[in-house]
Coordinates of C-alpha atoms and ligand atoms in Angstrom, one line a residue:
M515 CA 0.0 0.0 0.0
D516 CA 1.3 3.5 -0.8
F517 CA 0.6 6.8 0.8
A518 CA -2.2 7.8 -1.5
Q519 CA -4.1 4.5 -0.9
L520 CA -3.6 4.9 2.9
A521 CA -4.8 8.5 2.8
A522 CA -7.9 7.5 0.7
L523 CA -8.8 4.9 3.3
T524 CA -8.3 7.1 6.4
G525 CA -10.5 9.8 4.9
G526 CA -13.1 7.6 3.4
H527 CA -15.8 8.6 5.8
A528 CA -15.9 12.1 4.1
E529 CA -16.8 10.6 0.8
A530 CA -19.4 8.3 2.3
R531 CA -21.0 11.1 4.3
A532 CA -21.1 13.4 1.3
I533 CA -22.9 10.8 -0.8
Q534 CA -25.3 9.9 2.0
T535 CA -26.1 13.6 2.3
A536 CA -26.6 14.1 -1.4
V537 CA -29.0 11.2 -1.6
K538 CA -30.9 12.3 1.5
L539 CA -31.3 15.8 0.1
G540 CA -32.5 14.5 -3.2
L541 CA -29.6 15.9 -5.2
F542 CA -29.5 13.1 -7.8
D543 CA -33.3 12.9 -8.1
S544 CA -33.5 16.6 -8.7
L545 CA -31.3 16.1 -11.8
G546 CA -33.5 13.2 -13.1
H547 CA -35.2 15.4 -15.8
G548 CA -32.0 17.2 -17.0
P549 CA -29.0 19.4 -16.0
R550 CA -29.3 22.2 -13.4
D551 CA -26.9 24.9 -12.1
A552 CA -26.3 25.6 -8.4
S553 CA -29.0 28.3 -8.2
E554 CA -31.7 25.9 -9.7
L555 CA -30.5 23.2 -7.3
A556 CA -30.7 25.5 -4.3
T557 CA -34.2 26.6 -5.2
S558 CA -35.5 23.1 -5.9
L559 CA -33.9 21.4 -2.9
K560 CA -34.5 24.5 -0.6
V561 CA -30.9 24.6 0.5
D562 CA -28.0 27.1 0.5
R563 CA -26.7 28.0 -3.0
R564 CA -23.0 28.2 -2.1
A565 CA -23.2 25.0 0.0
I566 CA -25.0 22.9 -2.6
A567 CA -22.5 24.0 -5.2
V568 CA -19.7 22.7 -3.0
L569 CA -21.5 19.4 -2.5
A570 CA -22.3 19.1 -6.3
D571 CA -18.6 19.8 -7.1
A572 CA -17.6 17.1 -4.7
M573 CA -20.0 14.6 -6.4
T574 CA -18.5 15.7 -9.7
A575 CA -15.0 15.0 -8.4
L576 CA -16.2 11.5 -7.3
G577 CA -17.6 10.8 -10.8
L578 CA -21.2 10.8 -9.7
L579 CA -22.1 14.0 -11.6
V580 CA -20.6 15.8 -14.6
K581 CA -20.3 19.6 -14.7
T582 CA -20.6 21.5 -18.0
A583 CA -20.7 25.3 -18.2
G584 CA -21.8 25.4 -14.5
H585 CA -24.6 22.9 -15.0
Y586 CA -24.6 19.6 -13.2
D587 CA -25.9 16.3 -14.8
L588 CA -26.1 12.7 -13.8
T589 CA -23.5 10.1 -14.9
D590 CA -24.3 6.6 -16.1
V591 CA -23.6 5.3 -12.6
S592 CA -25.7 7.8 -10.7
R593 CA -28.5 7.4 -13.1
R594 CA -28.4 3.6 -12.6
F595 CA -27.9 3.4 -8.8
L596 CA -28.8 6.8 -7.3
L597 CA -32.1 7.6 -8.9
K598 CA -35.2 6.5 -6.9
S599 CA -37.0 5.5 -10.0
S600 CA -34.3 3.0 -11.1
A601 CA -34.8 -0.7 -10.5
E602 CA -31.2 -0.8 -9.3
Y603 CA -31.6 2.1 -6.8
L604 CA -29.0 1.7 -4.0
G605 CA -30.5 4.6 -2.0
G606 CA -32.2 2.3 0.5
L607 CA -28.8 1.1 1.7
I608 CA -27.3 4.6 1.6
L609 CA -30.1 6.0 3.7
F610 CA -29.6 3.2 6.2
D611 CA -25.9 3.9 6.4
D612 CA -26.7 7.6 6.9
A613 CA -28.9 6.8 9.9
F614 CA -26.4 4.3 11.2
F615 CA -23.5 6.8 11.0
E616 CA -24.0 8.0 14.6
T617 CA -23.5 4.5 15.8
W618 CA -20.0 4.3 14.3
V619 CA -19.0 7.1 16.7
H620 CA -19.1 4.5 19.5
L621 CA -16.7 2.0 17.9
E622 CA -13.9 2.8 20.3
Q623 CA -16.1 2.1 23.3
T624 CA -17.4 -1.1 21.7
I625 CA -13.8 -2.3 21.1
R626 CA -12.9 -1.5 24.7
T627 CA -15.9 -3.2 26.2
G628 CA -17.0 -5.7 23.6
A629 CA -20.6 -4.5 24.1
P630 CA -22.7 -3.5 21.1
A631 CA -23.4 0.2 20.6
R632 CA -27.1 0.0 20.2
T633 CA -30.0 -2.1 21.5
L634 CA -30.1 -5.5 19.9
D635 CA -33.6 -5.1 18.6
M636 CA -33.1 -5.9 14.9
F637 CA -34.6 -2.5 14.1
Q638 CA -38.0 -3.9 15.2
N639 CA -39.0 -1.2 17.7
K640 CA -39.9 1.7 15.5
P641 CA -41.8 1.2 12.2
E642 CA -39.6 3.8 10.4
E643 CA -36.4 2.0 11.5
T644 CA -37.8 -1.4 10.4
A645 CA -38.7 0.0 7.0
R646 CA -35.3 1.7 6.6
F647 CA -33.5 -1.6 7.5
I648 CA -35.5 -3.8 5.3
R649 CA -35.5 -1.5 2.4
A650 CA -31.7 -1.3 2.7
M651 CA -31.5 -5.1 2.3
D652 CA -33.8 -5.0 -0.7
S653 CA -32.0 -2.2 -2.3
L654 CA -28.5 -3.7 -1.9
T655 CA -29.7 -7.1 -3.2
R656 CA -31.4 -5.6 -6.2
A657 CA -28.6 -3.2 -7.1
R658 CA -25.9 -5.8 -6.9
G659 CA -28.0 -8.6 -8.4
D660 CA -27.6 -11.3 -5.7
A661 CA -31.2 -12.5 -5.9
Q662 CA -31.2 -13.1 -9.6
F663 CA -27.8 -14.8 -9.5
V664 CA -28.9 -17.1 -6.6
A665 CA -32.2 -18.0 -8.3
E666 CA -30.3 -19.0 -11.5
R667 CA -27.6 -20.8 -9.6
L668 CA -29.7 -23.0 -7.3
D669 CA -31.4 -26.0 -8.9
L670 CA -34.9 -25.9 -7.3
R671 CA -36.7 -28.0 -9.9
E672 CA -37.4 -30.8 -7.3
I673 CA -38.3 -28.5 -4.5
P674 CA -42.0 -27.7 -4.0
I675 CA -41.6 -25.1 -1.3
V676 CA -38.6 -23.0 -0.2
A677 CA -38.5 -21.3 3.2
D678 CA -36.5 -18.1 3.5
L679 CA -35.5 -17.8 7.1
G680 CA -35.1 -14.2 8.1
G681 CA -36.2 -13.5 4.5
G682 CA -36.8 -9.7 5.1
P683 CA -38.1 -7.9 2.1
G684 CA -38.6 -11.1 0.1
T685 CA -36.2 -10.1 -2.7
Y686 CA -34.6 -13.5 -2.8
V687 CA -37.8 -15.6 -2.9
A688 CA -39.4 -13.3 -5.4
A689 CA -36.4 -13.9 -7.8
M690 CA -36.6 -17.7 -7.1
L691 CA -40.3 -17.8 -7.8
R692 CA -39.8 -15.9 -11.1
R693 CA -37.1 -18.4 -12.1
W694 CA -39.0 -21.5 -11.0
P695 CA -42.7 -21.2 -11.9
H696 CA -43.7 -24.4 -10.0
L697 CA -42.2 -23.1 -6.7
R698 CA -44.0 -21.8 -3.6
A699 CA -42.3 -19.9 -0.8
A700 CA -42.6 -19.0 2.9
I701 CA -40.8 -16.1 4.6
F702 CA -40.2 -16.8 8.3
D703 CA -39.5 -13.5 10.0
L704 CA -40.4 -11.1 12.8
P705 CA -43.8 -9.4 12.5
A706 CA -42.6 -5.8 12.0
T707 CA -40.3 -7.0 9.2
L708 CA -43.2 -8.9 7.6
D709 CA -45.3 -5.7 7.5
V710 CA -42.6 -4.1 5.4
A711 CA -42.3 -7.2 3.2
R712 CA -46.0 -7.3 2.6
T713 CA -45.9 -3.7 1.4
I714 CA -42.9 -4.3 -0.9
L715 CA -44.4 -7.5 -2.4
A716 CA -47.8 -5.9 -3.0
E717 CA -46.1 -2.8 -4.6
R718 CA -43.7 -4.7 -6.8
E719 CA -44.6 -8.3 -7.1
P720 CA -48.4 -8.5 -7.1
D721 CA -48.5 -11.4 -9.5
I722 CA -46.3 -13.7 -7.4
A723 CA -47.1 -12.4 -3.9
P724 CA -50.0 -15.0 -3.6
R725 CA -47.4 -17.8 -3.9
I726 CA -45.5 -16.5 -0.8
D727 CA -46.7 -17.1 2.7
L728 CA -45.5 -14.7 5.3
I729 CA -45.1 -16.6 8.6
P730 CA -44.3 -14.5 11.7
L731 CA -41.9 -16.2 14.1
N732 CA -38.9 -15.6 16.2
Y733 CA -36.3 -18.2 15.3
L734 CA -34.6 -17.7 18.7
K735 CA -37.7 -18.9 20.5
V736 CA -39.6 -21.4 18.5
E737 CA -39.1 -24.4 16.2
L738 CA -39.4 -23.8 12.5
P739 CA -42.5 -25.1 10.7
Q740 CA -41.9 -28.6 9.3
G741 CA -42.2 -29.8 5.7
C742 CA -39.8 -27.6 3.7
G743 CA -37.7 -28.9 0.8
A744 CA -35.2 -26.1 1.1
I745 CA -34.4 -23.5 3.7
F746 CA -32.5 -20.5 2.5
M747 CA -31.0 -18.0 4.9
S748 CA -29.1 -15.0 3.7
N749 CA -27.3 -12.6 6.1
I750 CA -28.7 -14.4 9.2
I751 CA -25.8 -16.2 10.9
H752 CA -23.6 -13.1 10.9
S753 CA -26.0 -11.4 13.4
E754 CA -25.9 -14.3 15.9
D755 CA -23.3 -15.8 18.2
E756 CA -21.9 -19.3 17.8
P757 CA -24.3 -21.1 20.2
T758 CA -27.3 -19.6 18.5
N759 CA -26.1 -20.6 15.1
V760 CA -25.4 -24.2 16.3
D761 CA -29.0 -24.2 17.6
L762 CA -30.3 -22.6 14.4
M763 CA -28.7 -25.3 12.2
R764 CA -30.4 -28.0 14.4
K765 CA -33.8 -26.3 14.0
C766 CA -33.3 -26.2 10.2
F767 CA -32.4 -29.9 10.2
R768 CA -35.5 -30.8 12.1
A769 CA -37.7 -28.7 9.9
L770 CA -36.5 -30.0 6.6
N771 CA -37.9 -33.0 4.7
S772 CA -35.5 -35.9 4.2
G773 CA -33.3 -35.0 1.2
G774 CA -33.9 -31.3 1.8
I775 CA -31.2 -28.7 1.5
V776 CA -30.1 -25.8 3.6
I777 CA -28.4 -22.8 1.9
V778 CA -26.5 -20.4 4.1
K779 CA -25.6 -17.2 2.2
D780 CA -23.3 -14.8 3.8
H781 CA -19.8 -13.4 3.8
I782 CA -18.0 -16.7 4.3
M783 CA -14.6 -15.9 5.6
N784 CA -11.2 -17.6 5.2
E785 CA -10.0 -19.4 8.3
D786 CA -8.0 -16.4 9.4
L787 CA -11.2 -14.3 9.1
T788 CA -9.4 -11.7 7.0
E789 CA -10.8 -12.3 3.5
P790 CA -13.0 -11.3 1.8
K791 CA -12.1 -7.7 2.8
A792 CA -15.8 -6.7 2.7
G793 CA -16.6 -9.3 5.3
A794 CA -13.7 -8.3 7.6
I795 CA -14.9 -4.7 7.5
F796 CA -18.6 -5.7 7.8
S797 CA -17.7 -7.6 11.0
L798 CA -17.1 -4.2 12.7
Y799 CA -20.6 -3.1 11.8
L800 CA -21.8 -6.4 13.3
L801 CA -19.8 -5.8 16.5
L802 CA -21.7 -2.5 16.9
A803 CA -25.2 -3.7 16.1
T804 CA -25.5 -7.5 16.8
R805 CA -24.2 -10.5 18.7
G806 CA -22.3 -11.8 15.7
R807 CA -19.5 -11.4 13.2
D808 CA -18.7 -13.0 9.8
Y809 CA -17.8 -16.7 10.1
S810 CA -15.5 -19.0 8.2
F811 CA -16.4 -22.0 6.1
G812 CA -14.8 -24.2 8.8
E813 CA -17.1 -22.7 11.5
V814 CA -20.3 -23.0 9.4
S815 CA -19.4 -26.6 8.3
E816 CA -18.9 -27.6 11.9
W817 CA -22.4 -26.3 12.9
L818 CA -24.0 -28.1 9.9
S819 CA -22.3 -31.4 10.3
G820 CA -23.0 -31.3 14.1
A821 CA -26.7 -30.9 13.2
G822 CA -26.6 -34.0 11.0
F823 CA -26.2 -32.4 7.5
V824 CA -24.0 -34.1 4.8
D825 CA -22.5 -33.1 1.5
I826 CA -21.5 -29.7 2.8
R827 CA -20.0 -27.5 0.1
L828 CA -19.0 -23.9 -0.5
E829 CA -20.0 -21.9 -3.6
T830 CA -18.4 -18.6 -3.8
L831 CA -20.2 -16.0 -5.9
P832 CA -18.1 -14.2 -8.5
S833 CA -16.3 -11.1 -7.2
P834 CA -16.8 -8.3 -8.2
P835 CA -19.7 -7.5 -7.8
F836 CA -20.5 -10.1 -5.2
T837 CA -18.8 -10.5 -1.8
S838 CA -20.6 -13.5 -0.4
S839 CA -20.8 -17.3 -0.7
M840 CA -23.3 -20.0 -0.2
V841 CA -22.7 -23.0 2.0
I842 CA -25.1 -25.7 0.8
A843 CA -25.8 -28.9 2.7
R844 CA -28.2 -31.8 2.6
K845 CA -30.3 -33.6 5.1
P846 CA -29.8 -37.4 4.5
Ligands
SAM937 C1 -29.8 -8.7 7.7 S1 -31.5 -9.0 7.4 C2 -31.4 -10.1 6.0 C3 -32.6 -10.1 5.1 C4 -32.6 -11.0 3.9 N1 -32.4 -12.3 4.3 C5 -31.4 -10.5 3.0 O1 -30.4 -11.1 3.0 O2 -31.6 -9.5 2.3 C6 -31.9 -10.1 8.7 C7 -33.3 -10.6 8.7 O3 -33.5 -11.5 9.8 C8 -34.7 -11.2 10.5 N2 -34.5 -11.6 11.9 C9 -33.6 -11.2 12.8 N3 -33.8 -11.8 13.9 C10 -34.8 -12.7 13.8 C11 -35.5 -13.6 14.6 N4 -35.1 -13.8 15.9 N5 -36.5 -14.4 14.1 C12 -36.9 -14.2 12.8 N6 -36.3 -13.3 12.0 C13 -35.3 -12.6 12.4 C14 -34.8 -9.6 10.3 O4 -36.1 -9.2 10.6 C15 -34.3 -9.4 8.9 O5 -35.3 -9.6 8.0

């Protein structure tokens, strides 16, 4: 690493903060119908003219806007990922990161004490927080394309019903149901999350929503409903500690039909827990907000084989753009 790379890393919060603020203020959306100068931006966004010019210049420097004769316009990337109207809008995640920013301030204290920096409520206590969290998952998955990739990669032709444990917005099951027309799905999740999922599915997937059952449950407290051919869980184990994950794999084993499969999708780390880089950094977020961290293939395999699963294998998604893998195992 050279000085320039180090300096870019140490100052990276400024870029992130600036982009979050631009999205929150609606800077990109305000350019959705054509270029504007700083005065027009200030009027339409009801902000200070000098300040919005500085922010727009910074976005131009980052390659998210272009500036021609004092007028700002979108780039291909901002049009694709930062416009609310785009199917690949990443704004849900960016707005979640914006709201989460104040939690990062407590990282030092969390490292000193080992205690999370916020209540471990999975963002269930306030409807606006639940919606922001679940829309963040939806937006990341859609923008990066994970759901389509997974739906293509998994062979679900023999599976009548797939359960998505902690399925959140339903982005994954929606893609699976589109790819596999015979398939039905159930999302097992907490009630406040399911309220958001219901809204998203009704808005965006009205044709397939009737094939998806939304089942409220707390997987920490109850057994999973029996009779599934496959249980998919994406970004679940990383929020939980090791004993909980051991227990969760046993619950999946008991719930699956014989011959059924479990698919654990997450950042699956090397045994040193240092790669992939995105997973090592994301573990800091998990330290702040959950009981978990990103786990290695060895750790996940041990939980699965301890529960009775066989044929445990790792499928790493191509990077870039993906940063995660699937651990797939079968109930004999
Ligand atoms: C990080 S999100 C992942 C959402 C989705 N699987 C994805 O990858 O986009 C974690 C999900 O697990 C759900 N969840 C967390 N704790 C849970 C629990 N104890 N019982 C059921 N669902 C839970 C949350 O509501 C949320 O939908």
